[in-house]
PDB file of C-alpha atoms and ligand atoms in Angstrom:
ATOM      1  CA  MET A   1     115.785 167.205  80.624  1.00 56.00           C
ATOM      2  CA  ALA A   2     117.925 166.674  77.501  1.00 62.00           C
ATOM      3  CA  ALA A   3     116.285 166.479  74.071  1.00 77.00           C
ATOM      4  CA  LYS A   4     114.832 163.096  73.185  1.00 86.00           C
ATOM      5  CA  VAL A   5     117.261 160.716  71.486  1.00 89.00           C
ATOM      6  CA  ASP A   6     115.939 158.080  69.091  1.00 89.00           C
ATOM      7  CA  LEU A   7     118.085 155.033  69.808  1.00 89.00           C
ATOM      8  CA  LYS A   8     117.181 153.513  66.434  1.00 87.00           C
ATOM      9  CA  PHE A   9     118.903 156.301  64.548  1.00 88.00           C
ATOM     10  CA  SER A  10     121.450 157.801  66.917  1.00 90.00           C
ATOM     11  CA  THR A  11     125.106 157.473  65.920  1.00 91.00           C
ATOM     12  CA  ASP A  12     126.552 159.082  69.048  1.00 96.00           C
ATOM     13  CA  TRP A  13     126.994 156.443  71.755  1.00 97.00           C
ATOM     14  CA  LYS A  14     128.065 158.941  74.427  1.00 97.00           C
ATOM     15  CA  GLU A  15     124.988 161.076  73.916  1.00 96.00           C
ATOM     16  CA  ALA A  16     122.711 158.000  73.855  1.00 97.00           C
ATOM     17  CA  LYS A  17     124.296 156.556  76.994  1.00 97.00           C
ATOM     18  CA  ALA A  18     123.937 159.805  78.935  1.00 96.00           C
ATOM     19  CA  TYR A  19     120.358 160.191  77.731  1.00 96.00           C
ATOM     20  CA  LEU A  20     119.374 156.664  78.813  1.00 97.00           C
ATOM     21  CA  LYS A  21     121.043 157.113  82.169  1.00 96.00           C
ATOM     22  CA  ALA A  22     118.842 160.109  82.945  1.00 96.00           C
ATOM     23  CA  LEU A  23     115.598 158.228  82.201  1.00 96.00           C
ATOM     24  CA  THR A  24     113.419 156.435  84.738  1.00 96.00           C
ATOM     25  CA  ASP A  25     113.059 152.655  84.380  1.00 94.00           C
ATOM     26  CA  LYS A  26     109.606 153.137  82.879  1.00 95.00           C
ATOM     27  CA  GLN A  27     110.885 155.702  80.360  1.00 96.00           C
ATOM     28  CA  ARG A  28     113.703 153.390  79.281  1.00 97.00           C
ATOM     29  CA  GLU A  29     111.166 150.730  78.288  1.00 96.00           C
ATOM     30  CA  GLU A  30     110.121 152.529  75.126  1.00 95.00           C
ATOM     31  CA  HIS A  31     113.681 152.138  73.825  1.00 96.00           C
ATOM     32  CA  TYR A  32     113.870 148.357  74.330  1.00 97.00           C
ATOM     33  CA  PHE A  33     114.445 146.354  71.160  1.00 97.00           C
ATOM     34  CA  CYS A  34     111.713 143.882  72.201  1.00 97.00           C
ATOM     35  CA  PRO A  35     108.259 144.260  73.749  1.00 96.00           C
ATOM     36  CA  ASP A  36     108.412 140.784  75.361  1.00 97.00           C
ATOM     37  CA  PHE A  37     111.201 141.511  77.826  1.00 98.00           C
ATOM     38  CA  VAL A  38     111.443 139.572  81.093  1.00 98.00           C
ATOM     39  CA  SER A  39     111.558 141.678  84.251  1.00 98.00           C
ATOM     40  CA  LEU A  40     113.486 140.493  87.289  1.00 98.00           C
ATOM     41  CA  LYS A  41     110.180 140.010  89.123  1.00 97.00           C
ATOM     42  CA  LYS A  42     109.306 137.286  86.608  1.00 97.00           C
ATOM     43  CA  ILE A  43     112.499 135.331  87.229  1.00 97.00           C
ATOM     44  CA  PRO A  44     111.937 133.138  90.275  1.00 95.00           C
ATOM     45  CA  PRO A  45     114.758 132.658  92.731  1.00 95.00           C
ATOM     46  CA  TRP A  46     116.252 129.190  93.036  1.00 92.00           C
ATOM     47  CA  LYS A  47     114.099 128.268  96.058  1.00 76.00           C
ATOM     48  CA  ASP A  48     111.028 128.172  93.781  1.00 50.00           C
ATOM     49  CA  GLY A  49     112.660 126.199  91.010  1.00 48.00           C
ATOM     50  CA  GLU A  50     113.932 123.418  93.242  1.00 53.00           C
ATOM     51  CA  ALA A  51     110.883 121.163  93.046  1.00 46.00           C
ATOM     52  CA  LYS A  52     111.392 120.572  89.320  1.00 50.00           C
ATOM     53  CA  GLY A  53     114.992 119.457  89.728  1.00 48.00           C
ATOM     54  CA  ALA A  54     116.130 116.014  90.746  1.00 52.00           C
ATOM     55  CA  PRO A  55     118.601 116.476  93.621  1.00 54.00           C
ATOM     56  CA  ASP A  56     122.017 115.032  93.004  1.00 52.00           C
ATOM     57  CA  LYS A  57     122.269 112.162  95.440  1.00 53.00           C
ATOM     58  CA  GLU A  58     125.726 111.163  94.296  1.00 49.00           C
ATOM     59  CA  LYS A  59     127.581 113.382  96.678  1.00 59.00           C
ATOM     60  CA  GLU A  60     126.540 114.773 100.035  1.00 73.00           C
ATOM     61  CA  SER A  61     126.863 118.575  99.856  1.00 81.00           C
ATOM     62  CA  HIS A  62     129.516 120.184 101.973  1.00 86.00           C
ATOM     63  CA  TYR A  63     127.775 123.546 101.571  1.00 93.00           C
ATOM     64  CA  LYS A  64     125.391 124.595 104.351  1.00 92.00           C
ATOM     65  CA  PRO A  65     121.702 125.067 103.476  1.00 92.00           C
ATOM     66  CA  ASP A  66     121.125 128.826 103.449  1.00 93.00           C
ATOM     67  CA  LYS A  67     117.623 129.936 102.462  1.00 93.00           C
ATOM     68  CA  ALA A  68     118.459 133.648 102.191  1.00 94.00           C
ATOM     69  CA  LEU A  69     121.476 132.918 100.019  1.00 96.00           C
ATOM     70  CA  ASN A  70     119.452 130.671  97.696  1.00 95.00           C
ATOM     71  CA  GLU A  71     117.064 133.572  97.106  1.00 95.00           C
ATOM     72  CA  LYS A  72     119.908 135.522  95.531  1.00 97.00           C
ATOM     73  CA  LEU A  73     120.324 132.980  92.740  1.00 98.00           C
ATOM     74  CA  SER A  74     118.176 132.053  89.721  1.00 98.00           C
ATOM     75  CA  LEU A  75     118.388 129.559  86.917  1.00 97.00           C
ATOM     76  CA  PHE A  76     116.655 130.897  83.801  1.00 98.00           C
ATOM     77  CA  ARG A  77     116.436 129.196  80.426  1.00 98.00           C
ATOM     78  CA  GLY A  78     116.014 131.507  77.463  1.00 98.00           C
ATOM     79  CA  ASP A  79     117.446 134.444  75.572  1.00 98.00           C
ATOM     80  CA  ILE A  80     119.679 136.603  77.777  1.00 98.00           C
ATOM     81  CA  THR A  81     119.029 139.671  75.598  1.00 98.00           C
ATOM     82  CA  LYS A  82     115.421 139.785  76.863  1.00 98.00           C
ATOM     83  CA  LEU A  83     116.336 140.082  80.529  1.00 98.00           C
ATOM     84  CA  GLU A  84     115.594 143.353  82.314  1.00 98.00           C
ATOM     85  CA  VAL A  85     118.387 143.188  84.849  1.00 98.00           C
ATOM     86  CA  ASP A  86     121.031 145.754  85.734  1.00 98.00           C
ATOM     87  CA  ALA A  87     123.632 143.967  83.611  1.00 99.00           C
ATOM     88  CA  ILE A  88     123.962 140.999  81.306  1.00 99.00           C
ATOM     89  CA  VAL A  89     127.339 139.392  80.728  1.00 99.00           C
ATOM     90  CA  ASN A  90     128.576 138.843  77.188  1.00 98.00           C
ATOM     91  CA  ALA A  91     130.773 135.856  76.282  1.00 98.00           C
ATOM     92  CA  ALA A  92     132.889 137.956  73.942  1.00 98.00           C
ATOM     93  CA  ASN A  93     136.190 137.492  72.134  1.00 98.00           C
ATOM     94  CA  SER A  94     139.278 139.562  72.855  1.00 98.00           C
ATOM     95  CA  SER A  95     138.526 142.089  70.087  1.00 98.00           C
ATOM     96  CA  LEU A  96     135.214 143.037  71.788  1.00 98.00           C
ATOM     97  CA  MET A  97     133.904 143.827  68.324  1.00 97.00           C
ATOM     98  CA  GLY A  98     131.158 141.210  68.224  1.00 95.00           C
ATOM     99  CA  GLY A  99     131.003 137.696  66.841  1.00 96.00           C
ATOM    100  CA  GLY A 100     128.661 134.701  66.748  1.00 97.00           C
ATOM    101  CA  GLY A 101     126.765 132.956  69.552  1.00 98.00           C
ATOM    102  CA  VAL A 102     125.500 135.013  72.446  1.00 98.00           C
ATOM    103  CA  ASP A 103     127.897 137.827  71.503  1.00 98.00           C
ATOM    104  CA  GLY A 104     126.164 138.203  68.129  1.00 98.00           C
ATOM    105  CA  CYS A 105     122.721 138.112  69.757  1.00 98.00           C
ATOM    106  CA  ILE A 106     123.676 140.830  72.247  1.00 98.00           C
ATOM    107  CA  HIS A 107     125.154 143.120  69.590  1.00 98.00           C
ATOM    108  CA  ARG A 108     122.138 142.693  67.289  1.00 98.00           C
ATOM    109  CA  ALA A 109     119.696 143.413  70.104  1.00 98.00           C
ATOM    110  CA  ALA A 110     121.575 146.373  71.599  1.00 98.00           C
ATOM    111  CA  GLY A 111     122.106 147.976  68.190  1.00 97.00           C
ATOM    112  CA  PRO A 112     125.200 149.495  66.542  1.00 97.00           C
ATOM    113  CA  LEU A 113     125.982 151.959  69.342  1.00 98.00           C
ATOM    114  CA  LEU A 114     127.202 149.045  71.459  1.00 98.00           C
ATOM    115  CA  LYS A 115     129.931 148.322  68.934  1.00 98.00           C
ATOM    116  CA  GLU A 116     130.844 152.011  68.837  1.00 97.00           C
ATOM    117  CA  GLU A 117     131.409 152.041  72.597  1.00 98.00           C
ATOM    118  CA  CYS A 118     133.232 148.675  72.460  1.00 98.00           C
ATOM    119  CA  ARG A 119     135.603 150.155  69.870  1.00 97.00           C
ATOM    120  CA  THR A 120     136.836 152.614  72.499  1.00 98.00           C
ATOM    121  CA  LEU A 121     137.710 149.749  74.883  1.00 97.00           C
ATOM    122  CA  HIS A 122     140.160 148.349  72.301  1.00 94.00           C
ATOM    123  CA  HIS A 123     140.699 144.848  73.634  1.00 95.00           C
ATOM    124  CA  CYS A 124     140.086 142.525  76.560  1.00 98.00           C
ATOM    125  CA  GLU A 125     142.327 139.743  77.833  1.00 98.00           C
ATOM    126  CA  THR A 126     141.071 136.266  78.626  1.00 98.00           C
ATOM    127  CA  GLY A 127     139.520 136.173  82.109  1.00 98.00           C
ATOM    128  CA  LYS A 128     139.185 139.975  82.317  1.00 98.00           C
ATOM    129  CA  ALA A 129     135.957 142.005  81.955  1.00 98.00           C
ATOM    130  CA  LYS A 130     134.920 145.457  80.691  1.00 98.00           C
ATOM    131  CA  ILE A 131     131.578 147.274  80.979  1.00 98.00           C
ATOM    132  CA  THR A 132     129.501 149.278  78.491  1.00 98.00           C
ATOM    133  CA  GLY A 133     125.973 150.630  78.270  1.00 98.00           C
ATOM    134  CA  GLY A 134     123.116 148.350  77.184  1.00 98.00           C
ATOM    135  CA  TYR A 135     121.564 150.723  74.602  1.00 98.00           C
ATOM    136  CA  ARG A 136     118.401 149.050  73.210  1.00 98.00           C
ATOM    137  CA  LEU A 137     118.655 146.096  75.569  1.00 98.00           C
ATOM    138  CA  PRO A 138     116.354 145.876  78.580  1.00 98.00           C
ATOM    139  CA  ALA A 139     119.579 145.464  80.601  1.00 98.00           C
ATOM    140  CA  LYS A 140     121.175 148.765  81.593  1.00 98.00           C
ATOM    141  CA  TYR A 141     124.738 147.529  81.113  1.00 98.00           C
ATOM    142  CA  VAL A 142     126.672 144.843  79.277  1.00 98.00           C
ATOM    143  CA  ILE A 143     129.718 143.325  80.945  1.00 99.00           C
ATOM    144  CA  HIS A 144     131.986 141.849  78.283  1.00 98.00           C
ATOM    145  CA  THR A 145     134.256 139.045  79.363  1.00 98.00           C
ATOM    146  CA  VAL A 146     136.483 136.708  77.386  1.00 98.00           C
ATOM    147  CA  GLY A 147     136.452 133.051  78.326  1.00 98.00           C
ATOM    148  CA  PRO A 148     139.231 130.547  77.698  1.00 98.00           C
ATOM    149  CA  ILE A 149     139.319 128.603  74.425  1.00 97.00           C
ATOM    150  CA  ALA A 150     139.300 125.051  75.745  1.00 94.00           C
ATOM    151  CA  GLN A 151     138.701 122.472  73.089  1.00 80.00           C
ATOM    152  CA  GLY A 152     138.597 119.318  75.197  1.00 85.00           C
ATOM    153  CA  ASN A 153     139.768 118.884  78.774  1.00 93.00           C
ATOM    154  CA  PRO A 154     140.501 122.296  80.370  1.00 97.00           C
ATOM    155  CA  SER A 155     143.927 122.873  81.911  1.00 97.00           C
ATOM    156  CA  PRO A 156     144.206 124.253  85.486  1.00 98.00           C
ATOM    157  CA  ALA A 157     145.040 127.647  83.947  1.00 98.00           C
ATOM    158  CA  GLN A 158     141.856 127.540  81.865  1.00 98.00           C
ATOM    159  CA  VAL A 159     139.785 126.581  84.920  1.00 98.00           C
ATOM    160  CA  GLN A 160     141.186 129.663  86.660  1.00 98.00           C
ATOM    161  CA  GLU A 161     140.523 131.852  83.602  1.00 98.00           C
ATOM    162  CA  LEU A 162     136.888 130.762  83.515  1.00 98.00           C
ATOM    163  CA  ARG A 163     136.576 131.483  87.239  1.00 98.00           C
ATOM    164  CA  ASN A 164     138.162 134.898  86.649  1.00 99.00           C
ATOM    165  CA  CYS A 165     135.547 135.720  83.989  1.00 99.00           C
ATOM    166  CA  TYR A 166     132.855 135.385  86.655  1.00 99.00           C
ATOM    167  CA  LEU A 167     134.851 137.061  89.441  1.00 99.00           C
ATOM    168  CA  ASN A 168     135.944 140.025  87.314  1.00 99.00           C
ATOM    169  CA  SER A 169     132.399 140.498  86.002  1.00 99.00           C
ATOM    170  CA  LEU A 170     131.109 140.446  89.578  1.00 98.00           C
ATOM    171  CA  GLN A 171     133.747 142.979  90.573  1.00 98.00           C
ATOM    172  CA  LEU A 172     132.315 145.337  87.922  1.00 98.00           C
ATOM    173  CA  VAL A 173     128.858 144.715  89.374  1.00 98.00           C
ATOM    174  CA  LEU A 174     130.156 145.930  92.746  1.00 98.00           C
ATOM    175  CA  ASP A 175     132.193 148.812  91.288  1.00 98.00           C
ATOM    176  CA  ASN A 176     129.104 150.137  89.499  1.00 98.00           C
ATOM    177  CA  SER A 177     126.691 149.491  92.391  1.00 98.00           C
ATOM    178  CA  LEU A 178     124.577 147.146  90.265  1.00 98.00           C
ATOM    179  CA  ARG A 179     122.118 144.838  92.010  1.00 98.00           C
ATOM    180  CA  SER A 180     121.288 142.162  89.432  1.00 98.00           C
ATOM    181  CA  VAL A 181     123.310 140.413  86.750  1.00 99.00           C
ATOM    182  CA  ALA A 182     122.729 137.533  84.327  1.00 99.00           C
ATOM    183  CA  PHE A 183     125.480 135.252  83.029  1.00 99.00           C
ATOM    184  CA  PRO A 184     125.421 133.031  79.942  1.00 99.00           C
ATOM    185  CA  CYS A 185     127.368 129.745  79.947  1.00 98.00           C
ATOM    186  CA  ILE A 186     130.677 131.406  79.119  1.00 98.00           C
ATOM    187  CA  SER A 187     133.091 129.461  76.873  1.00 98.00           C
ATOM    188  CA  THR A 188     130.803 126.429  76.477  1.00 98.00           C
ATOM    189  CA  GLY A 189     129.770 127.211  72.876  1.00 97.00           C
ATOM    190  CA  VAL A 190     132.252 128.199  70.175  1.00 96.00           C
ATOM    191  CA  PHE A 191     135.116 128.146  72.717  1.00 97.00           C
ATOM    192  CA  GLY A 192     134.509 124.455  73.466  1.00 97.00           C
ATOM    193  CA  TYR A 193     134.763 124.312  77.276  1.00 98.00           C
ATOM    194  CA  PRO A 194     132.909 121.157  78.420  1.00 98.00           C
ATOM    195  CA  SER A 195     129.538 122.121  79.894  1.00 98.00           C
ATOM    196  CA  GLU A 196     129.633 119.873  82.982  1.00 98.00           C
ATOM    197  CA  ALA A 197     133.088 121.060  83.961  1.00 98.00           C
ATOM    198  CA  ALA A 198     132.080 124.681  83.388  1.00 98.00           C
ATOM    199  CA  ALA A 199     129.003 124.302  85.617  1.00 98.00           C
ATOM    200  CA  GLU A 200     131.196 123.120  88.511  1.00 98.00           C
ATOM    201  CA  VAL A 201     133.373 126.227  88.150  1.00 98.00           C
ATOM    202  CA  VAL A 202     130.367 128.541  87.842  1.00 98.00           C
ATOM    203  CA  LEU A 203     128.415 127.153  90.787  1.00 98.00           C
ATOM    204  CA  SER A 204     131.366 127.014  93.174  1.00 98.00           C
ATOM    205  CA  THR A 205     132.447 130.529  92.180  1.00 98.00           C
ATOM    206  CA  LEU A 206     128.962 132.028  92.573  1.00 98.00           C
ATOM    207  CA  ARG A 207     128.354 130.238  95.880  1.00 98.00           C
ATOM    208  CA  GLU A 208     131.613 131.457  97.375  1.00 98.00           C
ATOM    209  CA  TRP A 209     131.204 134.982  96.013  1.00 98.00           C
ATOM    210  CA  LEU A 210     127.653 135.246  97.365  1.00 98.00           C
ATOM    211  CA  GLU A 211     128.774 134.114 100.809  1.00 97.00           C
ATOM    212  CA  GLU A 212     131.082 137.109 100.907  1.00 98.00           C
ATOM    213  CA  HIS A 213     128.931 139.724  99.139  1.00 98.00           C
ATOM    214  CA  ARG A 214     125.311 138.668  99.639  1.00 96.00           C
ATOM    215  CA  ASP A 215     124.151 142.064 100.905  1.00 97.00           C
ATOM    216  CA  LYS A 216     125.548 143.882  97.885  1.00 98.00           C
ATOM    217  CA  VAL A 217     123.319 142.236  95.262  1.00 98.00           C
ATOM    218  CA  ASP A 218     119.708 141.205  94.793  1.00 98.00           C
ATOM    219  CA  ARG A 219     120.125 138.467  92.214  1.00 98.00           C
ATOM    220  CA  LEU A 220     122.657 136.529  90.165  1.00 98.00           C
ATOM    221  CA  VAL A 221     120.960 134.816  87.214  1.00 98.00           C
ATOM    222  CA  ILE A 222     122.482 131.810  85.467  1.00 98.00           C
ATOM    223  CA  CYS A 223     120.975 132.077  81.980  1.00 98.00           C
ATOM    224  CA  VAL A 224     121.129 128.789  80.098  1.00 98.00           C
ATOM    225  CA  PHE A 225     120.060 128.511  76.488  1.00 98.00           C
ATOM    226  CA  LEU A 226     120.228 124.803  75.760  1.00 98.00           C
ATOM    227  CA  GLU A 227     118.190 122.038  77.351  1.00 98.00           C
ATOM    228  CA  LYS A 228     121.365 120.083  78.084  1.00 98.00           C
ATOM    229  CA  ASP A 229     122.719 122.993  80.150  1.00 98.00           C
ATOM    230  CA  GLU A 230     119.448 123.335  82.037  1.00 97.00           C
ATOM    231  CA  LYS A 231     119.682 119.650  82.975  1.00 96.00           C
ATOM    232  CA  ILE A 232     123.272 119.973  84.123  1.00 97.00           C
ATOM    233  CA  TYR A 233     122.474 122.955  86.362  1.00 97.00           C
ATOM    234  CA  ARG A 234     119.293 121.416  87.765  1.00 95.00           C
ATOM    235  CA  LYS A 235     121.300 118.357  88.719  1.00 94.00           C
ATOM    236  CA  ARG A 236     124.159 120.250  90.364  1.00 95.00           C
ATOM    237  CA  LEU A 237     122.347 123.216  91.950  1.00 95.00           C
ATOM    238  CA  PRO A 238     121.156 121.178  94.964  1.00 93.00           C
ATOM    239  CA  TYR A 239     124.781 120.335  95.706  1.00 93.00           C
ATOM    240  CA  PHE A 240     126.059 123.933  95.702  1.00 95.00           C
ATOM    241  CA  PHE A 241     122.841 125.578  96.957  1.00 95.00           C
ATOM    242  CA  PRO A 242     121.140 122.920  99.093  1.00 92.00           C
ATOM    243  CA  MET A 243     117.644 123.546 100.437  1.00 86.00           C
ATOM    244  CA  ALA A 244     117.105 123.773 104.181  1.00 71.00           C
TER     245      ALA A 244
HETATM  246  N1  AR6 B   1     121.057 133.855  75.312  1.00 80.91           N
HETATM  247  C1  AR6 B   1     121.665 133.085  76.233  1.00 80.91           C
HETATM  248  N2  AR6 B   1     122.614 132.191  75.918  1.00 80.91           N
HETATM  249  C2  AR6 B   1     122.936 132.049  74.607  1.00 80.91           C
HETATM  250  C3  AR6 B   1     122.330 132.812  73.594  1.00 80.91           C
HETATM  251  C4  AR6 B   1     121.340 133.762  73.986  1.00 80.91           C
HETATM  252  N3  AR6 B   1     120.721 134.542  73.101  1.00 80.91           N
HETATM  253  N4  AR6 B   1     122.872 132.430  72.396  1.00 80.91           N
HETATM  254  C5  AR6 B   1     123.768 131.463  72.659  1.00 80.91           C
HETATM  255  N5  AR6 B   1     123.811 131.225  73.989  1.00 80.91           N
HETATM  256  P1  AR6 B   1     129.029 131.148  72.726  1.00 80.91           P
HETATM  257  P2  AR6 B   1     131.765 131.103  73.867  1.00 80.91           P
HETATM  258  C6  AR6 B   1     124.639 130.279  74.758  1.00 80.91           C
HETATM  259  O1  AR6 B   1     129.477 130.351  71.560  1.00 80.91           O
HETATM  260  O2  AR6 B   1     131.787 129.627  73.871  1.00 80.91           O
HETATM  261  C7  AR6 B   1     131.498 134.298  69.744  1.00 80.91           C
HETATM  262  O3  AR6 B   1     131.723 134.259  68.366  1.00 80.91           O
HETATM  263  C8  AR6 B   1     125.184 129.075  74.039  1.00 80.91           C
HETATM  264  O4  AR6 B   1     124.188 128.051  73.951  1.00 80.91           O
HETATM  265  O5  AR6 B   1     128.156 132.298  72.478  1.00 80.91           O
HETATM  266  O6  AR6 B   1     132.247 131.837  75.087  1.00 80.91           O
HETATM  267  C9  AR6 B   1     132.374 135.310  70.447  1.00 80.91           C
HETATM  268  O7  AR6 B   1     132.594 136.455  69.662  1.00 80.91           O
HETATM  269  C10 AR6 B   1     126.300 128.670  74.984  1.00 80.91           C
HETATM  270  O8  AR6 B   1     125.757 127.902  76.058  1.00 80.91           O
HETATM  271  O9  AR6 B   1     130.309 131.737  73.566  1.00 80.91           O
HETATM  272  C11 AR6 B   1     133.638 134.535  70.674  1.00 80.91           C
HETATM  273  O10 AR6 B   1     134.459 134.538  69.522  1.00 80.91           O
HETATM  274  C12 AR6 B   1     126.783 130.003  75.577  1.00 80.91           C
HETATM  275  O11 AR6 B   1     125.792 130.963  75.180  1.00 80.91           O
HETATM  276  C13 AR6 B   1     133.142 133.150  70.943  1.00 80.91           C
HETATM  277  O12 AR6 B   1     131.887 133.043  70.286  1.00 80.91           O
HETATM  278  C14 AR6 B   1     128.146 130.456  75.111  1.00 80.91           C
HETATM  279  O13 AR6 B   1     128.331 130.136  73.753  1.00 80.91           O
HETATM  280  C15 AR6 B   1     132.926 132.908  72.426  1.00 80.91           C
HETATM  281  O14 AR6 B   1     132.608 131.557  72.620  1.00 80.91           O
END
């Protein structure tokens, strides 16, 4: 086994990434930035959360109830940086060099090596996604995606760009054989995409993707931060993921 690397002081992202990759899950824990991380076991699948949500009676769902599919999805409210999943998604900007919002939280928690690896990726176009290590995060990887800047009503092109953020991130999940991933509400903060409209895009995209790839993943986590987003998702989840 390679010599121990102290993630707090290392300045070599390649060495740190290779070192972390060789560790067992238990060994990785001592490098986490926080002791109060949330393991996947502690994040209930959507079937358990349903009782707390008021079903949306406005529209009859055209999606079929599918118990096994619902178990692949979770709604979690809290800080995405605490989640011990294979990957968390970062709502980044095209420079990939950090910023405010969830991007700032992820960079602070992962530590400076994340920025060093991001520097080598140069840039990311809107709707595309790139992957790095997670460093001091409980998540093994960070998938950086750039949402559309939609102040006000999104155009059809911006709807498609938001969808592409999720689809391209999920493609990286498959390409890297990852089994669990958590998404923040991409574009709905600084980038101004309306939250209700974003939730429709997210839920339809995740539902359709899961129908095609359900055996390839264990869990997709929608990580909301704000109470208003939790309410929106609780209202619309029964439409896209109806209970049997
Ligand atoms: N965990 C989970 N969600 C969070 C967290 C957190 N720790 N912190 C904020 N959110 P935003 P955008 C939620 O603004 O709109 C940055 O400067 C937040 O409540 O982070 O895609 C980048 O560098 C909101 O629901 O991302 C870009 O320049 C969601 O994360 C720009 O902002 C997204 O809000 C990207 O803007």
